[in-house]
Amino acid sequence: MEQKSIIFMMWVREIGVIPAALCGIITSMKVQGSEIISSIVFMTIITTLILQASTTKLVAKKLNLLENEDIPKKEKV
């Protein structure tokens, strides 16, 4: 696999699964402060997902990984 593809895969990988699972564990154990930790982890995951989702196409374009875009052009009438 070429380096540009690896960089792209690193950008769009799934994130937050392990921190979310660990938050679930500490919450179920009723660890002191787990509510605050869970809130911070949740906001971090949401922020990262929004950032990555909104920049995926831009990153692919910058890495020259997009194939010809099949966007139909409007015909003038």
Short mmCIF file of N, CA, C and O in Angstrom, two decimals:
data_model
loop_
_atom_site.label_atom_id
_atom_site.label_comp_id
_atom_site.label_asym_id
_atom_site.label_seq_id
_atom_site.Cartn_x
_atom_site.Cartn_y
_atom_site.Cartn_z
N MET A 1 0.86 -1.17 0.00
CA MET A 1 0.00 0.00 0.00
C MET A 1 0.91 1.24 0.00
O MET A 1 1.88 1.30 0.73
N GLU A 2 0.56 2.21 -0.80
CA GLU A 2 1.42 3.38 -0.89
C GLU A 2 1.21 4.32 0.30
O GLU A 2 0.20 4.28 0.98
N GLN A 3 2.20 5.15 0.54
CA GLN A 3 2.23 5.99 1.73
C GLN A 3 1.02 6.94 1.81
O GLN A 3 0.47 7.14 2.89
N LYS A 4 0.59 7.50 0.69
CA LYS A 4 -0.55 8.41 0.70
C LYS A 4 -1.81 7.69 1.16
O LYS A 4 -2.63 8.26 1.90
N SER A 5 -1.99 6.47 0.74
CA SER A 5 -3.15 5.69 1.16
C SER A 5 -3.11 5.39 2.65
O SER A 5 -4.14 5.43 3.33
N ILE A 6 -1.93 5.11 3.15
CA ILE A 6 -1.79 4.84 4.58
C ILE A 6 -2.12 6.08 5.39
O ILE A 6 -2.82 6.01 6.41
N ILE A 7 -1.63 7.23 4.95
CA ILE A 7 -1.93 8.49 5.64
C ILE A 7 -3.44 8.74 5.64
O ILE A 7 -4.02 9.11 6.67
N PHE A 8 -4.08 8.50 4.50
CA PHE A 8 -5.53 8.70 4.42
C PHE A 8 -6.27 7.76 5.37
O PHE A 8 -7.20 8.17 6.06
N MET A 9 -5.86 6.50 5.39
CA MET A 9 -6.51 5.54 6.29
C MET A 9 -6.31 5.93 7.75
O MET A 9 -7.20 5.72 8.58
N MET A 10 -5.17 6.51 8.07
CA MET A 10 -4.95 6.97 9.44
C MET A 10 -5.90 8.12 9.78
O MET A 10 -6.34 8.24 10.92
N TRP A 11 -6.24 8.94 8.79
CA TRP A 11 -7.13 10.07 9.04
C TRP A 11 -8.57 9.63 9.24
O TRP A 11 -9.28 10.17 10.08
N VAL A 12 -9.03 8.64 8.48
CA VAL A 12 -10.44 8.26 8.52
C VAL A 12 -10.74 7.04 9.39
O VAL A 12 -11.86 6.56 9.42
N ARG A 13 -9.76 6.55 10.11
CA ARG A 13 -9.96 5.36 10.94
C ARG A 13 -11.02 5.60 12.02
O ARG A 13 -11.33 6.74 12.36
N GLU A 14 -11.53 4.50 12.52
CA GLU A 14 -12.48 4.61 13.62
C GLU A 14 -11.72 5.03 14.87
O GLU A 14 -10.66 4.52 15.18
N ILE A 15 -12.31 5.98 15.57
CA ILE A 15 -11.68 6.44 16.80
C ILE A 15 -12.71 6.51 17.90
O ILE A 15 -13.91 6.58 17.65
N GLY A 16 -12.26 6.46 19.10
CA GLY A 16 -13.16 6.66 20.23
C GLY A 16 -13.77 5.40 20.79
O GLY A 16 -14.44 5.45 21.81
N VAL A 17 -13.55 4.26 20.15
CA VAL A 17 -14.18 3.02 20.62
C VAL A 17 -13.59 2.60 21.97
O VAL A 17 -14.32 2.30 22.91
N ILE A 18 -12.28 2.61 22.06
CA ILE A 18 -11.64 2.18 23.30
C ILE A 18 -11.91 3.18 24.43
O ILE A 18 -12.29 2.77 25.54
N PRO A 19 -11.75 4.50 24.22
CA PRO A 19 -12.08 5.43 25.30
C PRO A 19 -13.54 5.32 25.75
O PRO A 19 -13.84 5.40 26.95
N ALA A 20 -14.46 5.13 24.80
CA ALA A 20 -15.87 4.99 25.16
C ALA A 20 -16.10 3.73 25.99
O ALA A 20 -16.85 3.75 26.98
N ALA A 21 -15.45 2.63 25.63
CA ALA A 21 -15.58 1.39 26.39
C ALA A 21 -15.01 1.56 27.80
O ALA A 21 -15.62 1.12 28.78
N LEU A 22 -13.85 2.21 27.90
CA LEU A 22 -13.26 2.44 29.22
C LEU A 22 -14.14 3.35 30.08
O LEU A 22 -14.24 3.15 31.29
N CYS A 23 -14.76 4.33 29.45
CA CYS A 23 -15.70 5.21 30.20
C CYS A 23 -16.88 4.40 30.72
O CYS A 23 -17.34 4.63 31.84
N GLY A 24 -17.36 3.49 29.90
CA GLY A 24 -18.45 2.63 30.34
C GLY A 24 -18.05 1.78 31.54
O GLY A 24 -18.83 1.60 32.48
N ILE A 25 -16.82 1.30 31.53
CA ILE A 25 -16.33 0.48 32.63
C ILE A 25 -16.22 1.30 33.91
O ILE A 25 -16.70 0.87 34.97
N ILE A 26 -15.59 2.49 33.81
CA ILE A 26 -15.43 3.28 35.04
C ILE A 26 -16.76 3.81 35.55
O ILE A 26 -16.93 3.98 36.75
N THR A 27 -17.69 4.06 34.65
CA THR A 27 -19.02 4.50 35.08
C THR A 27 -19.75 3.36 35.79
O THR A 27 -20.37 3.58 36.83
N SER A 28 -19.65 2.15 35.27
CA SER A 28 -20.33 1.02 35.91
C SER A 28 -19.68 0.67 37.26
O SER A 28 -20.35 0.15 38.15
N MET A 29 -18.40 1.01 37.41
CA MET A 29 -17.72 0.76 38.68
C MET A 29 -17.97 1.89 39.68
O MET A 29 -17.50 1.82 40.81
N LYS A 30 -18.68 2.92 39.22
CA LYS A 30 -19.00 4.09 40.05
C LYS A 30 -17.74 4.76 40.61
O LYS A 30 -17.68 5.13 41.78
N VAL A 31 -16.74 4.92 39.74
CA VAL A 31 -15.50 5.60 40.11
C VAL A 31 -15.81 7.08 40.31
O VAL A 31 -16.56 7.68 39.53
N GLN A 32 -15.24 7.66 41.34
CA GLN A 32 -15.47 9.08 41.63
C GLN A 32 -15.00 9.93 40.45
O GLN A 32 -13.88 9.77 39.96
N GLY A 33 -15.84 10.82 39.99
CA GLY A 33 -15.51 11.70 38.87
C GLY A 33 -15.77 11.09 37.50
O GLY A 33 -15.43 11.69 36.48
N SER A 34 -16.38 9.91 37.46
CA SER A 34 -16.59 9.25 36.17
C SER A 34 -17.55 10.04 35.27
O SER A 34 -17.44 9.96 34.05
N GLU A 35 -18.46 10.80 35.87
CA GLU A 35 -19.40 11.60 35.06
C GLU A 35 -18.64 12.67 34.27
O GLU A 35 -18.92 12.90 33.09
N ILE A 36 -17.68 13.30 34.93
CA ILE A 36 -16.89 14.35 34.26
C ILE A 36 -16.02 13.73 33.17
O ILE A 36 -15.94 14.24 32.05
N ILE A 37 -15.38 12.62 33.50
CA ILE A 37 -14.53 11.94 32.52
C ILE A 37 -15.36 11.51 31.31
O ILE A 37 -14.95 11.71 30.16
N SER A 38 -16.53 10.95 31.55
CA SER A 38 -17.40 10.51 30.45
C SER A 38 -17.82 11.68 29.58
O SER A 38 -17.85 11.57 28.35
N SER A 39 -18.12 12.81 30.19
CA SER A 39 -18.52 14.00 29.42
C SER A 39 -17.38 14.49 28.54
O SER A 39 -17.59 14.83 27.37
N ILE A 40 -16.19 14.52 29.09
CA ILE A 40 -15.03 14.99 28.32
C ILE A 40 -14.74 14.03 27.17
O ILE A 40 -14.50 14.47 26.03
N VAL A 41 -14.78 12.73 27.44
CA VAL A 41 -14.53 11.75 26.38
C VAL A 41 -15.59 11.86 25.29
O VAL A 41 -15.27 11.84 24.09
N PHE A 42 -16.86 11.99 25.67
CA PHE A 42 -17.95 12.11 24.70
C PHE A 42 -17.75 13.34 23.81
O PHE A 42 -17.84 13.25 22.58
N MET A 43 -17.44 14.49 24.40
CA MET A 43 -17.25 15.71 23.62
C MET A 43 -16.03 15.60 22.70
O MET A 43 -16.06 16.07 21.57
N THR A 44 -14.98 14.96 23.19
CA THR A 44 -13.78 14.77 22.36
C THR A 44 -14.08 13.89 21.15
O THR A 44 -13.66 14.19 20.03
N ILE A 45 -14.81 12.80 21.38
CA ILE A 45 -15.17 11.90 20.28
C ILE A 45 -16.05 12.62 19.26
O ILE A 45 -15.80 12.55 18.05
N ILE A 46 -17.06 13.34 19.72
CA ILE A 46 -17.96 14.06 18.81
C ILE A 46 -17.19 15.11 18.01
O ILE A 46 -17.36 15.22 16.78
N THR A 47 -16.34 15.88 18.68
CA THR A 47 -15.56 16.92 17.99
C THR A 47 -14.65 16.31 16.93
O THR A 47 -14.57 16.81 15.80
N THR A 48 -13.99 15.22 17.27
CA THR A 48 -13.09 14.57 16.32
C THR A 48 -13.86 14.00 15.13
O THR A 48 -13.43 14.13 13.98
N LEU A 49 -15.02 13.40 15.38
CA LEU A 49 -15.83 12.86 14.29
C LEU A 49 -16.29 13.97 13.35
O LEU A 49 -16.26 13.80 12.12
N ILE A 50 -16.72 15.08 13.90
CA ILE A 50 -17.17 16.20 13.06
C ILE A 50 -16.01 16.74 12.23
O ILE A 50 -16.15 16.98 11.03
N LEU A 51 -14.85 16.89 12.86
CA LEU A 51 -13.67 17.38 12.14
C LEU A 51 -13.27 16.43 11.02
O LEU A 51 -13.05 16.86 9.88
N GLN A 52 -13.20 15.15 11.33
CA GLN A 52 -12.79 14.19 10.31
C GLN A 52 -13.82 14.06 9.19
O GLN A 52 -13.47 14.00 8.02
N ALA A 53 -15.09 14.01 9.56
CA ALA A 53 -16.14 13.85 8.54
C ALA A 53 -16.17 15.04 7.59
O ALA A 53 -16.39 14.87 6.39
N SER A 54 -15.93 16.22 8.12
CA SER A 54 -16.01 17.40 7.27
C SER A 54 -14.75 17.63 6.43
O SER A 54 -14.77 18.44 5.50
N THR A 55 -13.68 16.92 6.73
CA THR A 55 -12.44 17.14 5.98
C THR A 55 -11.96 15.91 5.20
O THR A 55 -10.90 15.97 4.58
N THR A 56 -12.73 14.84 5.20
CA THR A 56 -12.30 13.62 4.53
C THR A 56 -12.04 13.84 3.04
O THR A 56 -10.99 13.45 2.51
N LYS A 57 -12.96 14.49 2.35
CA LYS A 57 -12.79 14.71 0.92
C LYS A 57 -11.60 15.64 0.65
O LYS A 57 -10.84 15.42 -0.29
N LEU A 58 -11.44 16.65 1.48
CA LEU A 58 -10.31 17.58 1.32
C LEU A 58 -8.98 16.85 1.47
O LEU A 58 -8.06 17.04 0.67
N VAL A 59 -8.87 16.00 2.48
CA VAL A 59 -7.63 15.24 2.70
C VAL A 59 -7.37 14.31 1.51
O VAL A 59 -6.24 14.22 1.02
N ALA A 60 -8.41 13.63 1.04
CA ALA A 60 -8.25 12.75 -0.12
C ALA A 60 -7.79 13.53 -1.35
O ALA A 60 -6.94 13.07 -2.11
N LYS A 61 -8.35 14.72 -1.53
CA LYS A 61 -7.97 15.55 -2.67
C LYS A 61 -6.52 16.02 -2.54
O LYS A 61 -5.76 15.97 -3.51
N LYS A 62 -6.12 16.45 -1.36
CA LYS A 62 -4.74 16.91 -1.15
C LYS A 62 -3.72 15.80 -1.35
O LYS A 62 -2.60 16.04 -1.77
N LEU A 63 -4.13 14.57 -1.05
CA LEU A 63 -3.24 13.42 -1.23
C LEU A 63 -3.34 12.81 -2.63
O LEU A 63 -2.71 11.79 -2.91
N ASN A 64 -4.13 13.45 -3.50
CA ASN A 64 -4.35 12.96 -4.87
C ASN A 64 -4.87 11.54 -4.90
O ASN A 64 -4.40 10.70 -5.67
N LEU A 65 -5.85 11.25 -4.07
CA LEU A 65 -6.43 9.91 -4.01
C LEU A 65 -7.82 9.84 -4.64
O LEU A 65 -8.38 8.75 -4.74
N LEU A 66 -8.36 10.96 -5.05
CA LEU A 66 -9.69 10.95 -5.66
C LEU A 66 -9.59 10.54 -7.12
O LEU A 66 -8.72 10.99 -7.86
N GLU A 67 -10.50 9.68 -7.51
CA GLU A 67 -10.60 9.33 -8.92
C GLU A 67 -11.43 10.42 -9.58
O GLU A 67 -11.94 11.32 -8.93
N ASN A 68 -11.60 10.33 -10.88
CA ASN A 68 -12.41 11.33 -11.58
C ASN A 68 -13.77 11.42 -10.94
O ASN A 68 -14.45 10.42 -10.75
N GLU A 69 -14.13 12.64 -10.58
CA GLU A 69 -15.43 12.83 -9.96
C GLU A 69 -16.51 12.80 -11.02
O GLU A 69 -16.45 13.50 -12.02
N ASP A 70 -17.49 11.95 -10.82
CA ASP A 70 -18.58 11.80 -11.76
C ASP A 70 -19.76 12.69 -11.37
O ASP A 70 -20.85 12.22 -11.09
N ILE A 71 -19.51 13.98 -11.35
CA ILE A 71 -20.56 14.93 -11.02
C ILE A 71 -21.10 15.47 -12.33
O ILE A 71 -20.37 16.11 -13.10
N PRO A 72 -22.37 15.20 -12.60
CA PRO A 72 -22.93 15.68 -13.87
C PRO A 72 -22.98 17.21 -13.89
O PRO A 72 -23.35 17.83 -12.91
N LYS A 73 -22.59 17.76 -15.03
CA LYS A 73 -22.64 19.22 -15.17
C LYS A 73 -24.01 19.61 -15.67
O LYS A 73 -24.62 18.91 -16.47
N LYS A 74 -24.47 20.75 -15.19
CA LYS A 74 -25.78 21.25 -15.63
C LYS A 74 -25.66 21.76 -17.06
O LYS A 74 -24.72 22.45 -17.42
N GLU A 75 -26.65 21.39 -17.84
CA GLU A 75 -26.66 21.86 -19.22
C GLU A 75 -27.37 23.20 -19.29
O GLU A 75 -28.37 23.42 -18.60
N LYS A 76 -26.85 24.08 -20.12
CA LYS A 76 -27.50 25.38 -20.30
C LYS A 76 -28.67 25.20 -21.24
O LYS A 76 -28.59 24.54 -22.26
N VAL A 77 -29.78 25.82 -20.87
CA VAL A 77 -30.99 25.72 -21.68
C VAL A 77 -31.24 27.01 -22.38
O VAL A 77 -30.99 28.07 -22.01
#
